[in-house]
Amino acid sequence: LFILVFFPEINDGEGHPSSSHQTLKGTSKWATSLESLLEDPEGVKRFREFLKKEFSEENVLFWLACEEFKKTQGKKQMQEKAKEIYMTFLSSKASSQVNVEGQSRLSETILETPHPLMFQKLQDQIFNLMKYDSYSRFLKSDIFLNHKKSEEQEENSPEAQTAAKRASRIYNT
């Protein structure tokens, strides 16, 4: 008779978690991809802060609005949100206009029959603009580097090490 037990953390023999089983968090996760950064609310907050300084915050705001739009239920709500996105980011009179190709081809008439992926091509353009332009600069920015430094200081603080030692004693008994 074999009993399988799942251990959430595998150790390397010296009591340190094996790197292949560690889940990245914070700046380490943000640095893996723009997708990972955008999945973390704190990452989005820091990225927005950076983009604001670069005068391109509208890009991430548009991307986030499109993500929200995809989850919208009901034709009436979709029409309202589609119009809001159009007026805020895509119209020639938009307050936070994003720079996308083919923007003029998206006329207001499409707002009458909205569907969840109606902004997908434009959202993809903005995502790629952020990914290949702003994101790499963000990873070199003071905002990112200072946040990373404060994370590392927290991890190396005596309190964090004591908590880690207590946890390792608990799991390694």
PDB file of N, CA, C and O in Angstrom, residues 41-97:
ATOM      1  N   PRO A  41      -2.411  43.550  -9.668  1.00  0.00           N
ATOM      2  CA  PRO A  41      -2.912  44.915  -9.431  1.00  0.00           C
ATOM      3  C   PRO A  41      -1.817  45.907  -9.012  1.00  0.00           C
ATOM      4  O   PRO A  41      -1.815  47.048  -9.449  1.00  0.00           O
ATOM      5  N   GLU A  42      -0.882  45.460  -8.191  1.00  0.00           N
ATOM      6  CA  GLU A  42       0.222  46.341  -7.783  1.00  0.00           C
ATOM      7  C   GLU A  42       1.120  46.651  -8.982  1.00  0.00           C
ATOM      8  O   GLU A  42       1.606  47.776  -9.135  1.00  0.00           O
ATOM      9  N   GLY A  43       1.334  45.660  -9.840  1.00  0.00           N
ATOM     10  CA  GLY A  43       2.122  45.869 -11.054  1.00  0.00           C
ATOM     11  C   GLY A  43       1.466  46.889 -11.969  1.00  0.00           C
ATOM     12  O   GLY A  43       2.137  47.776 -12.517  1.00  0.00           O
ATOM     13  N   VAL A  44       0.151  46.763 -12.138  1.00  0.00           N
ATOM     14  CA  VAL A  44      -0.603  47.705 -12.974  1.00  0.00           C
ATOM     15  C   VAL A  44      -0.470  49.118 -12.397  1.00  0.00           C
ATOM     16  O   VAL A  44      -0.237  50.080 -13.130  1.00  0.00           O
ATOM     17  N   LYS A  45      -0.578  49.208 -11.081  1.00  0.00           N
ATOM     18  CA  LYS A  45      -0.479  50.516 -10.408  1.00  0.00           C
ATOM     19  C   LYS A  45       0.882  51.164 -10.694  1.00  0.00           C
ATOM     20  O   LYS A  45       0.965  52.334 -11.052  1.00  0.00           O
ATOM     21  N   ARG A  46       1.951  50.391 -10.542  1.00  0.00           N
ATOM     22  CA  ARG A  46       3.308  50.915 -10.770  1.00  0.00           C
ATOM     23  C   ARG A  46       3.538  51.241 -12.250  1.00  0.00           C
ATOM     24  O   ARG A  46       4.177  52.234 -12.591  1.00  0.00           O
ATOM     25  N   PHE A  47       3.015  50.402 -13.138  1.00  0.00           N
ATOM     26  CA  PHE A  47       3.164  50.622 -14.581  1.00  0.00           C
ATOM     27  C   PHE A  47       2.419  51.902 -14.987  1.00  0.00           C
ATOM     28  O   PHE A  47       2.923  52.704 -15.770  1.00  0.00           O
ATOM     29  N   ARG A  48       1.220  52.090 -14.427  1.00  0.00           N
ATOM     30  CA  ARG A  48       0.449  53.318 -14.700  1.00  0.00           C
ATOM     31  C   ARG A  48       1.218  54.549 -14.240  1.00  0.00           C
ATOM     32  O   ARG A  48       1.260  55.560 -14.931  1.00  0.00           O
ATOM     33  N   GLU A  49       1.810  54.441 -13.058  1.00  0.00           N
ATOM     34  CA  GLU A  49       2.611  55.538 -12.508  1.00  0.00           C
ATOM     35  C   GLU A  49       3.735  55.905 -13.480  1.00  0.00           C
ATOM     36  O   GLU A  49       3.976  57.076 -13.770  1.00  0.00           O
ATOM     37  N   PHE A  50       4.389  54.875 -14.018  1.00  0.00           N
ATOM     38  CA  PHE A  50       5.470  55.070 -14.986  1.00  0.00           C
ATOM     39  C   PHE A  50       4.935  55.689 -16.276  1.00  0.00           C
ATOM     40  O   PHE A  50       5.495  56.654 -16.798  1.00  0.00           O
ATOM     41  N   LEU A  51       3.843  55.131 -16.806  1.00  0.00           N
ATOM     42  CA  LEU A  51       3.292  55.628 -18.074  1.00  0.00           C
ATOM     43  C   LEU A  51       2.800  57.072 -17.941  1.00  0.00           C
ATOM     44  O   LEU A  51       2.862  57.838 -18.900  1.00  0.00           O
ATOM     45  N   LYS A  52       2.307  57.415 -16.760  1.00  0.00           N
ATOM     46  CA  LYS A  52       1.854  58.790 -16.532  1.00  0.00           C
ATOM     47  C   LYS A  52       3.024  59.754 -16.730  1.00  0.00           C
ATOM     48  O   LYS A  52       2.874  60.794 -17.359  1.00  0.00           O
ATOM     49  N   LYS A  53       4.196  59.374 -16.225  1.00  0.00           N
ATOM     50  CA  LYS A  53       5.391  60.211 -16.384  1.00  0.00           C
ATOM     51  C   LYS A  53       5.809  60.304 -17.852  1.00  0.00           C
ATOM     52  O   LYS A  53       6.430  61.267 -18.260  1.00  0.00           O
ATOM     53  N   GLU A  54       5.489  59.266 -18.621  1.00  0.00           N
ATOM     54  CA  GLU A  54       5.831  59.244 -20.048  1.00  0.00           C
ATOM     55  C   GLU A  54       4.703  59.818 -20.915  1.00  0.00           C
ATOM     56  O   GLU A  54       4.776  59.762 -22.128  1.00  0.00           O
ATOM     57  N   PHE A  55       3.663  60.297 -20.274  1.00  0.00           N
ATOM     58  CA  PHE A  55       2.489  60.837 -20.977  1.00  0.00           C
ATOM     59  C   PHE A  55       1.845  59.803 -21.904  1.00  0.00           C
ATOM     60  O   PHE A  55       1.422  60.117 -23.012  1.00  0.00           O
ATOM     61  N   SER A  56       1.787  58.567 -21.445  1.00  0.00           N
ATOM     62  CA  SER A  56       1.129  57.531 -22.255  1.00  0.00           C
ATOM     63  C   SER A  56       0.281  56.592 -21.386  1.00  0.00           C
ATOM     64  O   SER A  56       0.067  55.434 -21.737  1.00  0.00           O
ATOM     65  N   GLU A  57      -0.215  57.104 -20.269  1.00  0.00           N
ATOM     66  CA  GLU A  57      -1.047  56.304 -19.368  1.00  0.00           C
ATOM     67  C   GLU A  57      -2.313  55.807 -20.067  1.00  0.00           C
ATOM     68  O   GLU A  57      -2.846  54.749 -19.730  1.00  0.00           O
ATOM     69  N   GLU A  58      -2.783  56.561 -21.057  1.00  0.00           N
ATOM     70  CA  GLU A  58      -4.010  56.166 -21.763  1.00  0.00           C
ATOM     71  C   GLU A  58      -3.887  54.776 -22.379  1.00  0.00           C
ATOM     72  O   GLU A  58      -4.876  54.066 -22.519  1.00  0.00           O
ATOM     73  N   ASN A  59      -2.678  54.346 -22.718  1.00  0.00           N
ATOM     74  CA  ASN A  59      -2.505  53.016 -23.318  1.00  0.00           C
ATOM     75  C   ASN A  59      -2.944  51.912 -22.373  1.00  0.00           C
ATOM     76  O   ASN A  59      -3.737  51.042 -22.735  1.00  0.00           O
ATOM     77  N   VAL A  60      -2.441  51.936 -21.146  1.00  0.00           N
ATOM     78  CA  VAL A  60      -2.818  50.886 -20.197  1.00  0.00           C
ATOM     79  C   VAL A  60      -4.276  51.051 -19.766  1.00  0.00           C
ATOM     80  O   VAL A  60      -4.982  50.060 -19.561  1.00  0.00           O
ATOM     81  N   LEU A  61      -4.754  52.290 -19.681  1.00  0.00           N
ATOM     82  CA  LEU A  61      -6.159  52.507 -19.318  1.00  0.00           C
ATOM     83  C   LEU A  61      -7.085  51.946 -20.400  1.00  0.00           C
ATOM     84  O   LEU A  61      -8.106  51.329 -20.088  1.00  0.00           O
ATOM     85  N   PHE A  62      -6.727  52.145 -21.659  1.00  0.00           N
ATOM     86  CA  PHE A  62      -7.510  51.594 -22.771  1.00  0.00           C
ATOM     87  C   PHE A  62      -7.474  50.061 -22.713  1.00  0.00           C
ATOM     88  O   PHE A  62      -8.503  49.404 -22.830  1.00  0.00           O
ATOM     89  N   TRP A  63      -6.291  49.488 -22.515  1.00  0.00           N
ATOM     90  CA  TRP A  63      -6.161  48.030 -22.451  1.00  0.00           C
ATOM     91  C   TRP A  63      -7.034  47.469 -21.327  1.00  0.00           C
ATOM     92  O   TRP A  63      -7.749  46.485 -21.516  1.00  0.00           O
ATOM     93  N   LEU A  64      -6.982  48.103 -20.154  1.00  0.00           N
ATOM     94  CA  LEU A  64      -7.788  47.655 -19.010  1.00  0.00           C
ATOM     95  C   LEU A  64      -9.284  47.804 -19.298  1.00  0.00           C
ATOM     96  O   LEU A  64     -10.077  46.918 -18.964  1.00  0.00           O
ATOM     97  N   ALA A  65      -9.670  48.899 -19.939  1.00  0.00           N
ATOM     98  CA  ALA A  65     -11.079  49.118 -20.276  1.00  0.00           C
ATOM     99  C   ALA A  65     -11.574  48.033 -21.238  1.00  0.00           C
ATOM    100  O   ALA A  65     -12.695  47.528 -21.097  1.00  0.00           O
ATOM    101  N   CYS A  66     -10.734  47.649 -22.181  1.00  0.00           N
ATOM    102  CA  CYS A  66     -11.097  46.571 -23.129  1.00  0.00           C
ATOM    103  C   CYS A  66     -11.247  45.230 -22.409  1.00  0.00           C
ATOM    104  O   CYS A  66     -12.152  44.452 -22.719  1.00  0.00           O
ATOM    105  N   GLU A  67     -10.364  44.965 -21.457  1.00  0.00           N
ATOM    106  CA  GLU A  67     -10.459  43.724 -20.682  1.00  0.00           C
ATOM    107  C   GLU A  67     -11.781  43.695 -19.910  1.00  0.00           C
ATOM    108  O   GLU A  67     -12.458  42.669 -19.879  1.00  0.00           O
ATOM    109  N   GLU A  68     -12.141  44.795 -19.295  1.00  0.00           N
ATOM    110  CA  GLU A  68     -13.410  44.905 -18.567  1.00  0.00           C
ATOM    111  C   GLU A  68     -14.584  44.735 -19.521  1.00  0.00           C
ATOM    112  O   GLU A  68     -15.555  44.060 -19.215  1.00  0.00           O
ATOM    113  N   PHE A  69     -14.474  45.375 -20.682  1.00  0.00           N
ATOM    114  CA  PHE A  69     -15.544  45.340 -21.678  1.00  0.00           C
ATOM    115  C   PHE A  69     -15.874  43.899 -22.088  1.00  0.00           C
ATOM    116  O   PHE A  69     -17.034  43.538 -22.249  1.00  0.00           O
ATOM    117  N   LYS A  70     -14.844  43.079 -22.238  1.00  0.00           N
ATOM    118  CA  LYS A  70     -15.040  41.677 -22.649  1.00  0.00           C
ATOM    119  C   LYS A  70     -15.914  40.906 -21.660  1.00  0.00           C
ATOM    120  O   LYS A  70     -16.542  39.925 -22.021  1.00  0.00           O
ATOM    121  N   LYS A  71     -15.942  41.357 -20.409  1.00  0.00           N
ATOM    122  CA  LYS A  71     -16.716  40.667 -19.371  1.00  0.00           C
ATOM    123  C   LYS A  71     -18.141  41.212 -19.246  1.00  0.00           C
ATOM    124  O   LYS A  71     -18.938  40.694 -18.483  1.00  0.00           O
ATOM    125  N   THR A  72     -18.447  42.260 -19.999  1.00  0.00           N
ATOM    126  CA  THR A  72     -19.743  42.919 -19.882  1.00  0.00           C
ATOM    127  C   THR A  72     -20.867  42.036 -20.409  1.00  0.00           C
ATOM    128  O   THR A  72     -20.745  41.432 -21.468  1.00  0.00           O
ATOM    129  N   GLN A  73     -21.939  41.966 -19.636  1.00  0.00           N
ATOM    130  CA  GLN A  73     -23.112  41.166 -20.011  1.00  0.00           C
ATOM    131  C   GLN A  73     -24.250  42.099 -20.405  1.00  0.00           C
ATOM    132  O   GLN A  73     -24.406  43.164 -19.816  1.00  0.00           O
ATOM    133  N   GLY A  74     -25.042  41.702 -21.368  1.00  0.00           N
ATOM    134  CA  GLY A  74     -26.230  42.470 -21.743  1.00  0.00           C
ATOM    135  C   GLY A  74     -25.930  43.509 -22.799  1.00  0.00           C
ATOM    136  O   GLY A  74     -24.950  44.242 -22.704  1.00  0.00           O
ATOM    137  N   LYS A  75     -26.806  43.566 -23.810  1.00  0.00           N
ATOM    138  CA  LYS A  75     -26.590  44.465 -24.946  1.00  0.00           C
ATOM    139  C   LYS A  75     -26.558  45.931 -24.519  1.00  0.00           C
ATOM    140  O   LYS A  75     -25.704  46.697 -24.971  1.00  0.00           O
ATOM    141  N   LYS A  76     -27.463  46.325 -23.640  1.00  0.00           N
ATOM    142  CA  LYS A  76     -27.549  47.726 -23.206  1.00  0.00           C
ATOM    143  C   LYS A  76     -26.247  48.151 -22.503  1.00  0.00           C
ATOM    144  O   LYS A  76     -25.687  49.198 -22.818  1.00  0.00           O
ATOM    145  N   GLN A  77     -25.764  47.321 -21.568  1.00  0.00           N
ATOM    146  CA  GLN A  77     -24.520  47.635 -20.856  1.00  0.00           C
ATOM    147  C   GLN A  77     -23.338  47.674 -21.824  1.00  0.00           C
ATOM    148  O   GLN A  77     -22.452  48.515 -21.705  1.00  0.00           O
ATOM    149  N   MET A  78     -23.329  46.728 -22.781  1.00  0.00           N
ATOM    150  CA  MET A  78     -22.246  46.703 -23.772  1.00  0.00           C
ATOM    151  C   MET A  78     -22.261  47.973 -24.617  1.00  0.00           C
ATOM    152  O   MET A  78     -21.204  48.537 -24.907  1.00  0.00           O
ATOM    153  N   GLN A  79     -23.460  48.403 -25.026  1.00  0.00           N
ATOM    154  CA  GLN A  79     -23.556  49.625 -25.827  1.00  0.00           C
ATOM    155  C   GLN A  79     -23.010  50.813 -25.042  1.00  0.00           C
ATOM    156  O   GLN A  79     -22.258  51.624 -25.585  1.00  0.00           O
ATOM    157  N   GLU A  80     -23.395  50.903 -23.770  1.00  0.00           N
ATOM    158  CA  GLU A  80     -22.938  52.020 -22.931  1.00  0.00           C
ATOM    159  C   GLU A  80     -21.417  52.003 -22.755  1.00  0.00           C
ATOM    160  O   GLU A  80     -20.761  53.030 -22.903  1.00  0.00           O
ATOM    161  N   LYS A  81     -20.873  50.823 -22.439  1.00  0.00           N
ATOM    162  CA  LYS A  81     -19.423  50.721 -22.232  1.00  0.00           C
ATOM    163  C   LYS A  81     -18.656  50.943 -23.532  1.00  0.00           C
ATOM    164  O   LYS A  81     -17.603  51.566 -23.532  1.00  0.00           O
ATOM    165  N   ALA A  82     -19.182  50.405 -24.641  1.00  0.00           N
ATOM    166  CA  ALA A  82     -18.530  50.576 -25.942  1.00  0.00           C
ATOM    167  C   ALA A  82     -18.462  52.062 -26.288  1.00  0.00           C
ATOM    168  O   ALA A  82     -17.421  52.559 -26.744  1.00  0.00           O
ATOM    169  N   LYS A  83     -19.562  52.752 -26.054  1.00  0.00           N
ATOM    170  CA  LYS A  83     -19.598  54.185 -26.348  1.00  0.00           C
ATOM    171  C   LYS A  83     -18.607  54.938 -25.446  1.00  0.00           C
ATOM    172  O   LYS A  83     -17.889  55.832 -25.900  1.00  0.00           O
ATOM    173  N   GLU A  84     -18.556  54.549 -24.189  1.00  0.00           N
ATOM    174  CA  GLU A  84     -17.630  55.184 -23.246  1.00  0.00           C
ATOM    175  C   GLU A  84     -16.175  54.980 -23.689  1.00  0.00           C
ATOM    176  O   GLU A  84     -15.379  55.925 -23.684  1.00  0.00           O
ATOM    177  N   ILE A  85     -15.837  53.759 -24.087  1.00  0.00           N
ATOM    178  CA  ILE A  85     -14.481  53.465 -24.568  1.00  0.00           C
ATOM    179  C   ILE A  85     -14.191  54.285 -25.821  1.00  0.00           C
ATOM    180  O   ILE A  85     -13.122  54.894 -25.951  1.00  0.00           O
ATOM    181  N   TYR A  86     -15.149  54.302 -26.737  1.00  0.00           N
ATOM    182  CA  TYR A  86     -14.974  55.043 -27.990  1.00  0.00           C
ATOM    183  C   TYR A  86     -14.748  56.531 -27.704  1.00  0.00           C
ATOM    184  O   TYR A  86     -13.806  57.136 -28.215  1.00  0.00           O
ATOM    185  N   MET A  87     -15.598  57.112 -26.873  1.00  0.00           N
ATOM    186  CA  MET A  87     -15.512  58.550 -26.589  1.00  0.00           C
ATOM    187  C   MET A  87     -14.260  58.910 -25.786  1.00  0.00           C
ATOM    188  O   MET A  87     -13.688  59.975 -25.972  1.00  0.00           O
ATOM    189  N   THR A  88     -13.821  58.017 -24.920  1.00  0.00           N
ATOM    190  CA  THR A  88     -12.662  58.294 -24.069  1.00  0.00           C
ATOM    191  C   THR A  88     -11.336  58.075 -24.790  1.00  0.00           C
ATOM    192  O   THR A  88     -10.387  58.835 -24.594  1.00  0.00           O
ATOM    193  N   PHE A  89     -11.267  57.025 -25.640  1.00  0.00           N
ATOM    194  CA  PHE A  89      -9.975  56.633 -26.208  1.00  0.00           C
ATOM    195  C   PHE A  89      -9.863  56.691 -27.731  1.00  0.00           C
ATOM    196  O   PHE A  89      -8.757  56.777 -28.246  1.00  0.00           O
ATOM    197  N   LEU A  90     -10.977  56.590 -28.464  1.00  0.00           N
ATOM    198  CA  LEU A  90     -10.878  56.387 -29.908  1.00  0.00           C
ATOM    199  C   LEU A  90     -11.405  57.524 -30.778  1.00  0.00           C
ATOM    200  O   LEU A  90     -10.963  57.684 -31.912  1.00  0.00           O
ATOM    201  N   SER A  91     -12.347  58.264 -30.274  1.00  0.00           N
ATOM    202  CA  SER A  91     -12.929  59.358 -31.045  1.00  0.00           C
ATOM    203  C   SER A  91     -11.874  60.434 -31.303  1.00  0.00           C
ATOM    204  O   SER A  91     -10.919  60.576 -30.548  1.00  0.00           O
ATOM    205  N   SER A  92     -12.063  61.203 -32.367  1.00  0.00           N
ATOM    206  CA  SER A  92     -11.122  62.296 -32.655  1.00  0.00           C
ATOM    207  C   SER A  92     -11.169  63.357 -31.557  1.00  0.00           C
ATOM    208  O   SER A  92     -10.242  64.140 -31.404  1.00  0.00           O
ATOM    209  N   LYS A  93     -12.242  63.380 -30.792  1.00  0.00           N
ATOM    210  CA  LYS A  93     -12.383  64.348 -29.692  1.00  0.00           C
ATOM    211  C   LYS A  93     -12.093  63.695 -28.332  1.00  0.00           C
ATOM    212  O   LYS A  93     -12.387  64.278 -27.285  1.00  0.00           O
ATOM    213  N   ALA A  94     -11.551  62.475 -28.329  1.00  0.00           N
ATOM    214  CA  ALA A  94     -11.320  61.725 -27.093  1.00  0.00           C
ATOM    215  C   ALA A  94     -10.407  62.473 -26.133  1.00  0.00           C
ATOM    216  O   ALA A  94      -9.428  63.085 -26.548  1.00  0.00           O
ATOM    217  N   SER A  95     -10.740  62.384 -24.854  1.00  0.00           N
ATOM    218  CA  SER A  95      -9.945  63.053 -23.821  1.00  0.00           C
ATOM    219  C   SER A  95      -8.606  62.345 -23.591  1.00  0.00           C
ATOM    220  O   SER A  95      -7.619  62.972 -23.235  1.00  0.00           O
ATOM    221  N   SER A  96      -8.585  61.040 -23.787  1.00  0.00           N
ATOM    222  CA  SER A  96      -7.352  60.253 -23.604  1.00  0.00           C
ATOM    223  C   SER A  96      -7.110  59.404 -24.848  1.00  0.00           C
ATOM    224  O   SER A  96      -7.021  58.181 -24.780  1.00  0.00           O
ATOM    225  N   GLN A  97      -6.998  60.045 -25.973  1.00  0.00           N
ATOM    226  CA  GLN A  97      -6.909  59.332 -27.255  1.00  0.00           C
ATOM    227  C   GLN A  97      -5.659  58.454 -27.341  1.00  0.00           C
ATOM    228  O   GLN A  97      -4.568  58.879 -27.012  1.00  0.00           O
TER     229      GLN A  97
END
